[in-house]
mmCIF file of C-alpha atoms in Angstrom:
data_model
loop_
_atom_site.group_PDB
_atom_site.id
_atom_site.type_symbol
_atom_site.label_atom_id
_atom_site.label_comp_id
_atom_site.label_asym_id
_atom_site.label_seq_id
_atom_site.Cartn_x
_atom_site.Cartn_y
_atom_site.Cartn_z
ATOM 1 C CA MET H 1 -101.392 -133.019 54.786
ATOM 2 C CA GLU H 2 -100.740 -135.422 52.081
ATOM 3 C CA LEU H 3 -101.012 -132.614 49.637
ATOM 4 C CA LEU H 4 -98.489 -130.411 52.116
ATOM 5 C CA TYR H 5 -96.377 -133.405 52.352
ATOM 6 C CA THR H 6 -96.090 -133.603 48.572
ATOM 7 C CA LEU H 7 -95.452 -130.155 48.183
ATOM 8 C CA LEU H 8 -92.660 -129.401 50.372
ATOM 9 C CA LEU H 9 -90.934 -132.921 49.284
ATOM 10 C CA GLY H 10 -91.204 -131.349 45.980
ATOM 11 C CA PHE H 11 -89.593 -127.595 46.761
ATOM 12 C CA VAL H 12 -87.071 -129.002 48.902
ATOM 13 C CA SER H 13 -86.267 -131.273 45.931
ATOM 14 C CA VAL H 14 -86.124 -129.018 43.334
ATOM 15 C CA VAL H 15 -84.081 -126.548 45.618
ATOM 16 C CA LEU H 16 -81.031 -128.697 46.462
ATOM 17 C CA ILE H 17 -81.344 -132.075 45.303
ATOM 18 C CA ASN H 18 -82.142 -131.446 41.354
ATOM 19 C CA ASN H 19 -80.647 -127.807 41.778
ATOM 20 C CA LEU H 20 -81.233 -126.366 37.819
ATOM 21 C CA VAL H 21 -77.890 -124.906 37.846
ATOM 22 C CA PHE H 22 -75.792 -127.969 39.185
ATOM 23 C CA THR H 23 -77.555 -130.956 38.266
ATOM 24 C CA LYS H 24 -79.496 -129.756 35.233
ATOM 25 C CA PHE H 25 -77.163 -127.185 33.698
ATOM 26 C CA LEU H 26 -79.796 -124.280 33.278
ATOM 27 C CA GLY H 27 -79.262 -120.668 33.431
ATOM 28 C CA ILE H 28 -75.130 -121.231 33.237
ATOM 29 C CA CYS H 29 -74.929 -117.892 31.148
ATOM 30 C CA PRO H 30 -76.106 -115.612 34.030
ATOM 31 C CA TYR H 31 -74.372 -117.795 36.635
ATOM 32 C CA ILE H 32 -71.286 -117.169 34.870
ATOM 33 C CA GLY H 33 -71.972 -113.568 33.856
ATOM 34 C CA VAL H 34 -73.838 -112.125 36.814
ATOM 35 C CA SER H 35 -72.135 -113.980 39.812
ATOM 36 C CA GLY H 36 -69.297 -111.335 40.092
ATOM 37 C CA ARG H 37 -70.907 -109.456 43.184
ATOM 38 C CA ILE H 38 -73.368 -110.308 45.513
ATOM 39 C CA ASP H 39 -75.812 -107.832 45.422
ATOM 40 C CA MET H 40 -75.722 -108.063 41.621
ATOM 41 C CA ALA H 41 -75.904 -111.778 42.186
ATOM 42 C CA PHE H 42 -79.162 -110.901 44.884
ATOM 43 C CA GLY H 43 -81.049 -108.997 42.065
ATOM 44 C CA MET H 44 -80.896 -111.437 39.303
ATOM 45 C CA GLY H 45 -81.730 -114.141 41.384
ATOM 46 C CA LEU H 46 -84.965 -112.022 42.731
ATOM 47 C CA ALA H 47 -85.805 -111.560 39.438
ATOM 48 C CA VAL H 48 -85.284 -115.069 38.029
ATOM 49 C CA THR H 49 -87.302 -116.266 40.660
ATOM 50 C CA PHE H 50 -90.147 -113.949 40.112
ATOM 51 C CA VAL H 51 -90.645 -114.316 36.095
ATOM 52 C CA MET H 52 -90.050 -118.275 36.902
ATOM 53 C CA THR H 53 -92.758 -118.690 38.896
ATOM 54 C CA LEU H 54 -95.446 -116.537 36.799
ATOM 55 C CA SER H 55 -94.080 -118.244 33.474
ATOM 56 C CA GLY H 56 -94.254 -122.001 35.273
ATOM 57 C CA ALA H 57 -97.638 -120.916 36.267
ATOM 58 C CA LEU H 58 -98.787 -119.991 32.736
ATOM 59 C CA THR H 59 -97.204 -122.547 31.079
ATOM 60 C CA TRP H 60 -98.627 -125.303 32.828
ATOM 61 C CA MET H 61 -102.258 -123.461 32.650
ATOM 62 C CA ILE H 62 -101.905 -123.322 28.672
ATOM 63 C CA ASP H 63 -100.454 -126.382 28.913
ATOM 64 C CA HIS H 64 -102.976 -128.611 30.473
ATOM 65 C CA TRP H 65 -106.240 -126.057 29.604
ATOM 66 C CA LEU H 66 -105.376 -125.120 26.044
ATOM 67 C CA LEU H 67 -102.685 -127.534 24.237
ATOM 68 C CA MET H 68 -103.599 -130.786 25.837
ATOM 69 C CA PRO H 69 -107.334 -130.668 25.228
ATOM 70 C CA LEU H 70 -106.879 -129.482 21.941
ATOM 71 C CA ASN H 71 -104.392 -132.529 20.839
ATOM 72 C CA LEU H 72 -101.711 -129.101 20.052
ATOM 73 C CA GLU H 73 -98.716 -130.459 22.009
ATOM 74 C CA VAL H 74 -96.534 -129.969 18.755
ATOM 75 C CA ALA H 75 -97.099 -126.545 19.103
ATOM 76 C CA ARG H 76 -95.871 -126.582 22.927
ATOM 77 C CA TYR H 77 -92.673 -125.216 22.375
ATOM 78 C CA VAL H 78 -93.944 -122.202 20.351
ATOM 79 C CA ALA H 79 -96.269 -121.522 22.942
ATOM 80 C CA PHE H 80 -94.132 -121.734 25.776
ATOM 81 C CA ILE H 81 -91.230 -119.362 24.623
ATOM 82 C CA MET H 82 -93.844 -116.425 23.328
ATOM 83 C CA VAL H 83 -95.935 -116.909 26.950
ATOM 84 C CA ILE H 84 -92.145 -116.324 28.460
ATOM 85 C CA ALA H 85 -91.385 -113.673 26.414
ATOM 86 C CA ALA H 86 -94.623 -112.043 27.127
ATOM 87 C CA ALA H 87 -94.959 -112.562 30.569
ATOM 88 C CA VAL H 88 -91.426 -110.952 30.662
ATOM 89 C CA GLN H 89 -92.663 -107.989 28.896
ATOM 90 C CA LEU H 90 -95.868 -107.291 30.777
ATOM 91 C CA VAL H 91 -93.658 -107.539 34.275
ATOM 92 C CA GLU H 92 -91.268 -105.386 33.038
ATOM 93 C CA MET H 93 -93.911 -102.373 31.719
ATOM 94 C CA TYR H 94 -96.107 -103.470 35.095
ATOM 95 C CA LEU H 95 -92.927 -102.720 37.327
ATOM 96 C CA LYS H 96 -92.298 -99.430 35.542
ATOM 97 C CA ARG H 97 -95.084 -98.242 35.741
ATOM 98 C CA PHE H 98 -96.554 -99.070 39.615
ATOM 99 C CA PHE H 99 -92.947 -99.860 41.318
ATOM 100 C CA PRO H 100 -90.278 -97.865 40.049
ATOM 101 C CA PRO H 101 -87.649 -98.505 42.441
ATOM 102 C CA LEU H 102 -88.047 -102.067 42.008
ATOM 103 C CA TYR H 103 -87.923 -101.872 38.350
ATOM 104 C CA GLU H 104 -84.530 -100.081 39.060
ATOM 105 C CA SER H 105 -83.093 -102.400 40.943
ATOM 106 C CA PHE H 106 -83.878 -105.291 38.398
ATOM 107 C CA GLY H 107 -82.542 -103.158 36.113
ATOM 108 C CA ILE H 108 -81.008 -105.100 32.631
ATOM 109 C CA PHE H 109 -81.647 -108.326 34.662
ATOM 110 C CA LEU H 110 -85.797 -108.032 33.457
ATOM 111 C CA PRO H 111 -85.082 -108.461 29.693
ATOM 112 C CA LEU H 112 -82.295 -110.437 29.799
ATOM 113 C CA ILE H 113 -84.525 -113.253 31.262
ATOM 114 C CA THR H 114 -86.099 -113.827 28.196
ATOM 115 C CA THR H 115 -83.459 -115.532 26.766
ATOM 116 C CA ASN H 116 -82.587 -117.959 30.144
ATOM 117 C CA CYS H 117 -82.516 -121.055 29.466
ATOM 118 C CA ALA H 118 -83.479 -121.535 32.983
ATOM 119 C CA ILE H 119 -87.156 -120.357 32.902
ATOM 120 C CA LEU H 120 -87.842 -122.252 29.519
ATOM 121 C CA GLY H 121 -85.968 -125.039 31.066
ATOM 122 C CA LEU H 122 -87.772 -125.489 34.454
ATOM 123 C CA CYS H 123 -91.595 -125.394 31.960
ATOM 124 C CA LEU H 124 -90.407 -128.111 29.918
ATOM 125 C CA PHE H 125 -89.165 -130.034 33.224
ATOM 126 C CA LEU H 126 -92.578 -129.414 34.889
ATOM 127 C CA VAL H 127 -94.170 -131.541 31.954
ATOM 128 C CA VAL H 128 -91.508 -133.881 31.777
ATOM 129 C CA TRP H 129 -91.751 -134.349 35.292
ATOM 130 C CA GLY H 130 -95.519 -134.771 34.925
ATOM 131 C CA THR H 131 -96.839 -132.496 37.172
ATOM 132 C CA GLY H 132 -100.544 -132.883 38.030
ATOM 133 C CA THR H 133 -101.846 -129.883 39.586
ATOM 134 C CA LEU H 134 -101.412 -126.152 39.152
ATOM 135 C CA ILE H 135 -100.520 -125.917 42.958
ATOM 136 C CA GLU H 136 -97.787 -128.335 42.479
ATOM 137 C CA ALA H 137 -96.434 -126.400 39.329
ATOM 138 C CA ILE H 138 -95.983 -122.984 41.309
ATOM 139 C CA VAL H 139 -94.191 -124.226 44.448
ATOM 140 C CA LEU H 140 -91.673 -126.158 41.684
ATOM 141 C CA SER H 141 -91.256 -122.871 39.984
ATOM 142 C CA PHE H 142 -90.734 -121.188 43.003
ATOM 143 C CA GLY H 143 -88.460 -123.615 44.055
ATOM 144 C CA GLY H 144 -86.401 -123.630 41.052
ATOM 145 C CA GLY H 145 -86.148 -120.185 41.085
ATOM 146 C CA ILE H 146 -85.191 -120.200 44.818
ATOM 147 C CA GLY H 147 -82.467 -122.887 44.164
ATOM 148 C CA PHE H 148 -81.256 -120.564 41.322
ATOM 149 C CA THR H 149 -80.536 -117.873 43.353
ATOM 150 C CA ILE H 150 -78.869 -119.867 46.397
ATOM 151 C CA ALA H 151 -76.642 -121.362 43.608
ATOM 152 C CA ILE H 152 -75.743 -117.949 42.129
ATOM 153 C CA CYS H 153 -75.450 -116.187 45.886
ATOM 154 C CA ILE H 154 -72.802 -118.733 47.140
ATOM 155 C CA MET H 155 -70.915 -118.510 43.758
ATOM 156 C CA ALA H 156 -70.484 -114.471 43.946
ATOM 157 C CA GLY H 157 -69.703 -114.564 47.818
ATOM 158 C CA ILE H 158 -67.100 -117.321 46.842
ATOM 159 C CA ARG H 159 -65.737 -115.334 43.604
ATOM 160 C CA GLU H 160 -65.730 -112.086 46.092
ATOM 161 C CA ASN H 161 -63.216 -113.783 48.006
ATOM 162 C CA MET H 162 -61.436 -115.025 44.976
ATOM 163 C CA ARG H 163 -60.139 -112.072 44.157
ATOM 164 C CA MET H 164 -57.641 -112.119 46.604
ATOM 165 C CA VAL H 165 -56.171 -115.654 45.861
ATOM 166 C CA ASP H 166 -53.666 -116.166 43.173
ATOM 167 C CA VAL H 167 -55.254 -118.002 40.113
ATOM 168 C CA PRO H 168 -52.754 -119.602 37.616
ATOM 169 C CA GLU H 169 -52.866 -116.817 34.742
ATOM 170 C CA SER H 170 -54.454 -119.066 32.596
ATOM 171 C CA LEU H 171 -57.352 -120.123 34.720
ATOM 172 C CA GLN H 172 -58.485 -116.940 35.582
ATOM 173 C CA GLY H 173 -62.257 -115.506 34.833
ATOM 174 C CA ALA H 174 -64.660 -118.181 33.339
ATOM 175 C CA PRO H 175 -62.391 -121.391 33.593
ATOM 176 C CA ILE H 176 -62.124 -120.801 37.190
ATOM 177 C CA THR H 177 -65.735 -120.288 37.965
ATOM 178 C CA LEU H 178 -66.588 -123.425 36.168
ATOM 179 C CA ILE H 179 -64.002 -125.383 38.130
ATOM 180 C CA THR H 180 -65.101 -123.976 41.438
ATOM 181 C CA ALA H 181 -68.789 -124.922 40.199
ATOM 182 C CA GLY H 182 -67.782 -128.201 39.731
ATOM 183 C CA LEU H 183 -66.639 -128.619 43.583
ATOM 184 C CA LEU H 184 -69.970 -126.857 44.248
ATOM 185 C CA ALA H 185 -71.947 -129.337 42.113
ATOM 186 C CA LEU H 186 -70.063 -132.311 44.095
ATOM 187 C CA ALA H 187 -70.777 -130.816 47.520
ATOM 188 C CA PHE H 188 -74.696 -130.285 46.084
ATOM 189 C CA MET H 189 -74.486 -134.161 45.442
ATOM 190 C CA GLY H 190 -74.804 -134.946 48.837
ATOM 191 C CA PHE H 191 -77.940 -133.911 49.176
ATOM 192 C CA ALA H 192 -79.043 -136.620 47.244
ATOM 193 C CA GLY H 193 -79.781 -138.716 49.938
ATOM 194 C CA MET H 194 -81.663 -136.807 51.841
ATOM 195 C CA ILE H 195 -85.155 -138.059 50.106
ATOM 196 C CA MET W 1 -63.330 -111.891 -11.548
ATOM 197 C CA ALA W 2 -62.634 -109.685 -9.074
ATOM 198 C CA ALA W 3 -65.789 -110.155 -7.593
ATOM 199 C CA THR W 4 -66.013 -113.988 -7.265
ATOM 200 C CA LEU W 5 -62.595 -113.884 -5.351
ATOM 201 C CA GLU W 6 -64.047 -111.172 -3.452
ATOM 202 C CA GLY W 7 -67.083 -113.526 -2.430
ATOM 203 C CA GLN W 8 -64.436 -116.183 -1.801
ATOM 204 C CA ASN W 9 -63.392 -114.621 0.777
ATOM 205 C CA VAL W 10 -66.001 -113.547 2.433
ATOM 206 C CA TYR W 11 -66.807 -117.112 2.628
ATOM 207 C CA ALA W 12 -63.687 -118.387 3.633
ATOM 208 C CA GLU W 13 -63.985 -115.521 6.405
ATOM 209 C CA ALA W 14 -67.288 -116.970 7.786
ATOM 210 C CA VAL W 15 -65.578 -120.630 7.679
ATOM 211 C CA ALA W 16 -62.815 -119.505 9.728
ATOM 212 C CA THR W 17 -65.174 -117.401 12.331
ATOM 213 C CA GLY W 18 -66.961 -120.304 12.904
ATOM 214 C CA LEU W 19 -64.624 -123.269 13.175
ATOM 215 C CA TRP W 20 -61.646 -121.262 15.003
ATOM 216 C CA ARG W 21 -61.768 -117.320 15.311
ATOM 217 C CA GLU W 22 -64.983 -117.292 16.822
ATOM 218 C CA ILE W 23 -65.852 -121.068 17.853
ATOM 219 C CA PRO W 24 -69.068 -120.466 19.510
ATOM 220 C CA VAL W 25 -67.969 -122.599 23.080
ATOM 221 C CA PHE W 26 -64.614 -121.976 23.736
ATOM 222 C CA ARG W 27 -64.400 -118.522 22.266
ATOM 223 C CA MET W 28 -67.550 -117.053 22.994
ATOM 224 C CA LEU W 29 -68.820 -118.990 26.186
ATOM 225 C CA LEU W 30 -72.052 -119.101 24.414
ATOM 226 C CA GLY W 31 -74.227 -122.101 24.417
ATOM 227 C CA THR W 32 -72.800 -123.467 27.628
ATOM 228 C CA CYS W 33 -76.056 -125.080 28.775
ATOM 229 C CA PRO W 34 -76.076 -127.594 26.350
ATOM 230 C CA THR W 35 -72.140 -127.941 26.313
ATOM 231 C CA LEU W 36 -72.242 -129.154 29.680
ATOM 232 C CA ALA W 37 -75.475 -131.230 30.162
ATOM 233 C CA VAL W 38 -75.240 -133.506 26.634
ATOM 234 C CA THR W 39 -71.614 -134.373 26.850
ATOM 235 C CA ALA W 40 -71.226 -137.229 29.145
ATOM 236 C CA ALA W 41 -70.958 -139.459 26.152
ATOM 237 C CA VAL W 42 -69.739 -138.897 22.416
ATOM 238 C CA LYS W 43 -73.365 -139.740 21.067
ATOM 239 C CA PRO W 44 -75.769 -137.805 22.432
ATOM 240 C CA ALA W 45 -73.143 -135.031 21.888
ATOM 241 C CA LEU W 46 -72.862 -135.430 18.121
ATOM 242 C CA THR W 47 -76.950 -135.767 18.057
ATOM 243 C CA MET W 48 -77.351 -132.706 19.641
ATOM 244 C CA GLY W 49 -74.633 -131.043 17.636
ATOM 245 C CA LEU W 50 -76.666 -132.439 14.048
ATOM 246 C CA CYS W 51 -79.761 -130.872 15.518
ATOM 247 C CA VAL W 52 -77.949 -127.254 16.122
ATOM 248 C CA ILE W 53 -76.470 -127.513 12.718
ATOM 249 C CA PHE W 54 -79.966 -128.001 11.324
ATOM 250 C CA VAL W 55 -81.743 -125.269 13.162
ATOM 251 C CA LEU W 56 -78.990 -123.146 12.474
ATOM 252 C CA VAL W 57 -78.896 -123.801 8.977
ATOM 253 C CA CYS W 58 -82.762 -123.465 8.628
ATOM 254 C CA SER W 59 -83.104 -120.262 10.947
ATOM 255 C CA ASN W 60 -80.298 -118.499 8.885
ATOM 256 C CA ILE W 61 -82.036 -119.101 5.734
ATOM 257 C CA MET W 62 -85.046 -117.837 6.727
ATOM 258 C CA VAL W 63 -84.022 -114.885 8.932
ATOM 259 C CA SER W 64 -81.755 -114.088 6.245
ATOM 260 C CA LEU W 65 -84.672 -114.339 3.528
ATOM 261 C CA MET W 66 -86.817 -111.939 5.640
ATOM 262 C CA ARG W 67 -84.235 -109.662 6.586
ATOM 263 C CA LYS W 68 -85.974 -106.688 4.718
ATOM 264 C CA GLY W 69 -88.857 -107.116 5.941
ATOM 265 C CA LEU W 70 -87.605 -106.547 9.851
ATOM 266 C CA ARG W 71 -88.994 -104.089 12.209
ATOM 267 C CA PRO W 72 -86.184 -103.736 15.384
ATOM 268 C CA HIS W 73 -89.049 -103.826 18.485
ATOM 269 C CA VAL W 74 -90.624 -107.360 16.937
ATOM 270 C CA ARG W 75 -86.921 -108.613 15.228
ATOM 271 C CA ILE W 76 -86.231 -110.759 18.166
ATOM 272 C CA LEU W 77 -89.583 -112.324 18.779
ATOM 273 C CA LEU W 78 -89.611 -113.368 15.124
ATOM 274 C CA PHE W 79 -86.016 -114.743 15.754
ATOM 275 C CA THR W 80 -87.483 -116.540 18.370
ATOM 276 C CA LEU W 81 -90.622 -117.789 16.600
ATOM 277 C CA THR W 82 -88.676 -119.090 13.532
ATOM 278 C CA ILE W 83 -86.177 -120.992 15.701
ATOM 279 C CA ALA W 84 -88.780 -122.759 17.947
ATOM 280 C CA THR W 85 -90.751 -123.533 14.794
ATOM 281 C CA PHE W 86 -87.046 -125.339 13.101
ATOM 282 C CA VAL W 87 -86.626 -127.054 16.984
ATOM 283 C CA THR W 88 -90.139 -128.626 16.880
ATOM 284 C CA ILE W 89 -89.359 -130.027 13.893
ATOM 285 C CA ALA W 90 -86.249 -131.277 14.832
ATOM 286 C CA ASP W 91 -87.323 -132.975 17.786
ATOM 287 C CA LEU W 92 -90.291 -134.643 16.366
ATOM 288 C CA PHE W 93 -87.938 -136.160 13.795
ATOM 289 C CA LEU W 94 -85.614 -137.461 16.787
ATOM 290 C CA ARG W 95 -88.491 -138.477 17.927
ATOM 291 C CA ALA W 96 -90.071 -140.492 15.351
ATOM 292 C CA TYR W 97 -86.514 -141.754 13.997
ATOM 293 C CA GLN W 98 -84.206 -141.924 17.168
ATOM 294 C CA PRO W 99 -86.471 -142.628 20.219
ATOM 295 C CA ALA W 100 -83.861 -143.668 22.705
ATOM 296 C CA MET W 101 -82.137 -140.703 22.005
ATOM 297 C CA SER W 102 -84.770 -138.530 22.208
ATOM 298 C CA GLU W 103 -85.399 -140.198 25.429
ATOM 299 C CA ALA W 104 -81.922 -139.409 26.405
ATOM 300 C CA LEU W 105 -81.359 -135.915 25.390
ATOM 301 C CA GLY W 106 -85.317 -135.234 27.152
ATOM 302 C CA PRO W 107 -85.912 -131.397 27.537
ATOM 303 C CA TYR W 108 -82.257 -130.294 26.090
ATOM 304 C CA VAL W 109 -83.286 -130.512 22.662
ATOM 305 C CA PRO W 110 -86.532 -128.021 22.589
ATOM 306 C CA LEU W 111 -83.870 -125.760 25.035
ATOM 307 C CA ILE W 112 -82.157 -125.283 21.596
ATOM 308 C CA ILE W 113 -84.514 -122.545 21.398
ATOM 309 C CA VAL W 114 -82.635 -120.637 24.087
ATOM 310 C CA ASN W 115 -78.985 -121.107 22.888
ATOM 311 C CA CYS W 116 -77.698 -118.076 22.239
ATOM 312 C CA VAL W 117 -75.410 -119.161 19.509
ATOM 313 C CA ILE W 118 -78.491 -119.215 16.876
ATOM 314 C CA ILE W 119 -79.710 -116.264 17.858
ATOM 315 C CA TRP W 120 -76.559 -114.616 17.708
ATOM 316 C CA ARG W 121 -75.921 -115.820 13.886
ATOM 317 C CA ALA W 122 -79.325 -114.379 13.403
ATOM 318 C CA GLU W 123 -78.152 -110.929 15.027
ATOM 319 C CA ALA W 124 -74.764 -110.824 13.783
ATOM 320 C CA ARG W 125 -75.077 -112.426 10.133
ATOM 321 C CA ALA W 126 -78.282 -113.696 8.989
ATOM 322 C CA SER W 127 -80.062 -110.402 9.335
ATOM 323 C CA ASN W 128 -77.547 -108.396 7.455
ATOM 324 C CA SER W 129 -76.357 -111.053 4.932
ATOM 325 C CA GLY W 130 -77.273 -113.083 1.540
ATOM 326 C CA VAL W 131 -79.052 -116.488 1.786
ATOM 327 C CA MET W 132 -75.627 -118.112 0.426
ATOM 328 C CA LEU W 133 -73.306 -116.303 3.163
ATOM 329 C CA SER W 134 -75.653 -116.995 6.006
ATOM 330 C CA ILE W 135 -76.248 -120.718 5.289
ATOM 331 C CA VAL W 136 -72.306 -120.862 4.943
ATOM 332 C CA ASP W 137 -72.399 -119.256 8.226
ATOM 333 C CA GLY W 138 -74.645 -121.742 9.998
ATOM 334 C CA LEU W 139 -72.755 -124.377 8.528
ATOM 335 C CA ALA W 140 -69.592 -123.108 9.764
ATOM 336 C CA MET W 141 -70.918 -121.876 13.459
ATOM 337 C CA GLY W 142 -72.679 -125.177 13.643
ATOM 338 C CA LEU W 143 -69.853 -127.360 13.018
ATOM 339 C CA GLY W 144 -67.855 -125.564 15.427
ATOM 340 C CA PHE W 145 -70.030 -126.060 17.771
ATOM 341 C CA THR W 146 -70.413 -129.438 17.485
ATOM 342 C CA ILE W 147 -66.224 -129.948 17.616
ATOM 343 C CA ALA W 148 -66.605 -128.100 20.929
ATOM 344 C CA LEU W 149 -69.172 -130.621 21.989
ATOM 345 C CA CYS W 150 -67.447 -133.562 21.108
ATOM 346 C CA THR W 151 -64.005 -132.574 22.480
ATOM 347 C CA LEU W 152 -65.636 -132.192 25.838
ATOM 348 C CA ALA W 153 -67.276 -135.611 25.020
ATOM 349 C CA VAL W 154 -64.570 -137.468 24.111
ATOM 350 C CA ILE W 155 -62.662 -136.673 27.403
ATOM 351 C CA ARG W 156 -65.564 -137.344 29.744
ATOM 352 C CA GLU W 157 -66.632 -140.465 27.570
ATOM 353 C CA ILE W 158 -63.054 -141.906 28.005
ATOM 354 C CA LEU W 159 -62.426 -140.595 31.418
ATOM 355 C CA GLY W 160 -65.541 -141.884 32.500
ATOM 356 C CA THR W 161 -65.818 -145.455 31.159
ATOM 357 C CA GLY W 162 -62.777 -145.998 29.796
ATOM 358 C CA ARG W 163 -64.479 -146.415 26.527
ATOM 359 C CA LEU W 164 -65.274 -144.911 23.253
ATOM 360 C CA PHE W 165 -68.287 -145.533 21.134
ATOM 361 C CA ASP W 166 -68.030 -149.100 23.184
ATOM 362 C CA ILE W 167 -64.887 -149.762 22.403
ATOM 363 C CA GLN W 168 -62.232 -150.043 25.067
ATOM 364 C CA VAL W 169 -59.440 -147.960 24.602
ATOM 365 C CA LEU W 170 -58.093 -147.480 27.992
ATOM 366 C CA PRO W 171 -56.423 -150.341 29.623
ATOM 367 C CA THR W 172 -59.317 -152.062 31.934
ATOM 368 C CA ALA W 173 -57.012 -152.126 34.905
ATOM 369 C CA PHE W 174 -57.707 -148.349 34.646
ATOM 370 C CA PRO W 175 -60.584 -147.529 37.166
ATOM 371 C CA ALA W 176 -63.543 -145.468 35.838
ATOM 372 C CA TRP W 177 -63.896 -142.422 36.951
ATOM 373 C CA ALA W 178 -67.655 -142.380 37.415
ATOM 374 C CA ALA W 179 -67.331 -138.147 38.455
ATOM 375 C CA MET W 180 -66.668 -137.611 34.982
ATOM 376 C CA GLY W 181 -70.337 -138.539 33.762
ATOM 377 C CA MET W 182 -71.917 -136.690 36.390
ATOM 378 C CA PRO W 183 -72.759 -133.066 36.515
ATOM 379 C CA VAL W 184 -68.590 -132.590 38.672
ATOM 380 C CA GLY W 185 -67.245 -133.955 35.764
ATOM 381 C CA ALA W 186 -69.337 -131.835 33.025
ATOM 382 C CA PHE W 187 -68.171 -128.364 35.052
ATOM 383 C CA LEU W 188 -64.620 -129.698 35.712
ATOM 384 C CA THR W 189 -63.870 -130.596 32.232
ATOM 385 C CA PHE W 190 -65.084 -127.522 30.985
ATOM 386 C CA GLY W 191 -62.962 -125.438 33.071
ATOM 387 C CA PHE W 192 -59.759 -127.175 32.222
ATOM 388 C CA VAL W 193 -60.210 -127.344 28.496
ATOM 389 C CA LEU W 194 -61.400 -123.579 28.812
ATOM 390 C CA GLY W 195 -57.693 -123.194 30.989
ATOM 391 C CA PHE W 196 -55.813 -125.219 28.561
ATOM 392 C CA ILE W 197 -56.931 -122.989 25.586
ATOM 393 C CA ASN W 198 -55.438 -119.891 27.320
ATOM 394 C CA LEU W 199 -52.685 -121.420 27.857
ATOM 395 C CA MET W 200 -52.073 -122.268 24.232
ATOM 396 C CA LYS W 201 -52.794 -118.626 23.308
ATOM 397 C CA ARG W 202 -50.454 -117.143 25.823
ATOM 398 C CA LYS W 203 -47.750 -119.562 24.665
ATOM 399 C CA ARG W 204 -48.291 -118.143 21.051
ATOM 400 C CA ALA W 205 -48.678 -114.565 21.569
#
């Protein structure tokens, strides 16, 4: 029961209060690039959630069961980035072979995710937060992905409507997206009082 | 003589590209994650900029040295591993000599690994140019990145605290905008600075 409570709290916290996009500024590149249409944004969000959960769990295992016992924390960054790149590659090959429709719908997003700073960022934050158990690491990384999906979908919804708005010419494109994101971040700050 | 002149032109070109024509953050919208995360004050922004310059120059040298042996399918992997190695060095150095700053920057130092500016330069410049040109390119691009970070940081620190490097610059009667130090301020400042640059560009055109 205690464990369930901790997990739930952690999940809510990483989805809303410590949202990767709005408080940690992770994954801003796809956030600005892909948030033009809501279906694309949702696809990107799902792909990120998938890879994030997988690499969060994998890097936690490598960190705790391999690097820490051997005192090899120095190699942490190199190990993490390799694991993430390999995980993305494997997922891509696996989906292509066994779930072609899903692979088609993820499209170019999968390879792009390797350099998505949200993935590596989350794995590093798991270390900083001192995540103790594997199940906690899995729940937190899944939550991180969900948080990213929520953020990018809200943004895509706003941007779809913003096409009908008369934005000053020099603010069109990235600037107005960033300003909108700022207002959203302000709104998300309201969640800070929840826990 | 002609060769040196031409050579100088190439270097001047690289500097102009890095510092203005393709200044990473403002013109190319690359490296936005650290741009937003570490610009609440000037000091962390400057530290971050120096780290990026170091990693960028070192990785450019390495990539330039091994450009003849690169194979297309392992290219990106090799770039990433090279960058990760130098980032580890920078991180350990910072932790040893600037522990407070290392604490404040947190995981944003290791996140230099996935900073698109570095892999972009490895791909666009170092993998097809000589070592000297790659070094100049790394310095120019890194400096451009640092300038962009510091621009945002100066605005945010002055409006957010009324000070710059612990020196009071605004009259104390000015209420400090606490929001400028928070994520909100980061997004808004970046958005408005980009808008301002667009405005300048249109006026000139």
